[in-house]
């Protein structure tokens, strides 16, 4: 499986990624604490998910992660007055001046 099953172009590498815990249909073959290998086809743009220990994945070179480390910034898409939970509202209130 070192080639894309859709267009037969050879994979160049893989990235280890996590899956959402609620996506049981994708990870029913995988322990929830083990990440998966994502193989991205540069020919057709499709993604294949495989177990990172699979021999086909192990033959590929690991690619650099696409995520960058940074500070998380939480934003709201509603007015602050609409948040009924006081603890949550305090997280978004500005510093007292």
XYZ file of N, CA and C in Angstrom, residues 32-76:
135
model
N -7.885 3.708 21.036
C -8.101 5.151 21.036
C -6.881 5.945 21.487
N -5.915 5.305 22.124
C -4.742 6.014 22.619
C -3.570 5.973 21.643
N -3.739 5.293 20.513
C -2.674 5.201 19.518
C -3.021 6.125 18.348
N -2.113 7.000 17.951
C -2.390 7.857 16.798
C -2.355 7.054 15.502
N -2.768 7.659 14.421
C -2.772 6.997 13.116
C -1.808 7.702 12.173
N -1.418 6.984 11.136
C -0.566 7.561 10.098
C -1.465 8.068 8.983
N -1.276 9.321 8.606
C -2.041 9.914 7.515
C -1.149 9.967 6.286
N -1.596 9.329 5.216
C -0.875 9.341 3.956
C -1.641 10.242 3.007
N -1.002 11.315 2.563
C -1.658 12.295 1.703
C -1.171 12.094 0.276
N -2.093 11.926 -0.648
C -1.746 11.744 -2.053
C -1.627 13.114 -2.717
N -0.450 13.403 -3.250
C -0.243 14.678 -3.934
C -0.838 14.670 -5.340
N -1.230 13.504 -5.821
C -1.826 13.403 -7.144
C -3.300 13.753 -7.161
N -4.091 13.112 -6.281
C -5.536 13.338 -6.291
C -6.029 14.083 -5.056
N -5.157 14.274 -4.048
C -5.545 15.033 -2.862
C -6.307 14.242 -1.824
N -6.429 12.945 -2.000
C -7.152 12.128 -1.023
C -6.228 11.699 0.103
N -6.832 11.391 1.247
C -6.096 10.988 2.441
C -6.424 9.534 2.756
N -5.407 8.777 3.128
C -5.581 7.406 3.586
C -5.062 7.333 5.013
N -5.838 6.726 5.907
C -5.424 6.552 7.299
C -5.041 5.101 7.520
N -3.875 4.918 8.136
C -3.392 3.561 8.395
C -2.780 3.495 9.784
N -2.606 2.286 10.264
C -1.926 2.083 11.533
C -0.451 2.446 11.342
N 0.144 3.206 12.286
C 1.531 3.629 12.111
C 2.540 2.482 12.066
N 2.192 1.310 12.612
C 3.105 0.175 12.610
C 2.966 -0.708 11.370
N 2.071 -0.346 10.469
C 1.886 -1.144 9.258
C 3.177 -1.135 8.439
N 3.595 -2.274 7.892
C 4.853 -2.305 7.130
C 4.911 -1.310 5.970
N 3.786 -1.072 5.311
C 3.789 -0.104 4.208
C 4.085 1.302 4.704
N 3.583 1.638 5.888
C 3.849 2.960 6.465
C 5.301 3.043 6.901
N 5.821 1.974 7.489
C 7.187 1.987 7.987
C 8.215 2.138 6.872
N 7.858 1.777 5.643
C 8.775 1.944 4.510
C 8.851 3.391 4.034
N 7.875 4.205 4.408
C 7.843 5.608 3.981
C 8.631 6.478 4.943
N 8.990 7.669 4.483
C 9.698 8.635 5.319
C 8.685 9.490 6.070
N 8.905 9.766 7.367
C 7.998 10.671 8.086
C 8.159 12.092 7.547
N 7.038 12.766 7.352
C 7.051 14.148 6.876
C 6.944 15.092 8.060
N 7.327 16.317 7.836
C 7.259 17.339 8.887
C 5.803 17.615 9.237
N 5.504 17.886 10.510
C 4.118 18.202 10.889
C 3.673 19.520 10.261
N 2.375 19.616 9.981
C 1.838 20.842 9.396
C 1.400 21.829 10.467
N 1.220 21.342 11.702
C 0.793 22.216 12.781
C 1.994 22.985 13.314
N 1.733 24.172 13.811
C 2.776 24.936 14.476
C 2.340 25.192 15.907
N 3.294 25.239 16.779
C 2.988 25.513 18.172
C 2.682 26.998 18.322
N 1.693 27.308 19.095
C 1.340 28.701 19.322
C 0.394 28.814 20.494
N 0.112 30.038 20.853
C -0.794 30.275 21.970
C -2.226 30.174 21.467
N -3.037 29.391 22.170
C -4.441 29.280 21.804
C -5.172 30.560 22.169
N -6.014 31.016 21.288
C -6.832 32.192 21.539
C -8.278 31.767 21.369
N -9.053 31.914 22.421
C -10.468 31.556 22.358
C -11.275 32.787 21.982
N -12.169 32.612 21.050
C -13.024 33.717 20.631
C -14.480 33.280 20.722
N -15.355 34.259 20.774
C -16.794 34.000 20.836
C -17.457 34.384 19.525
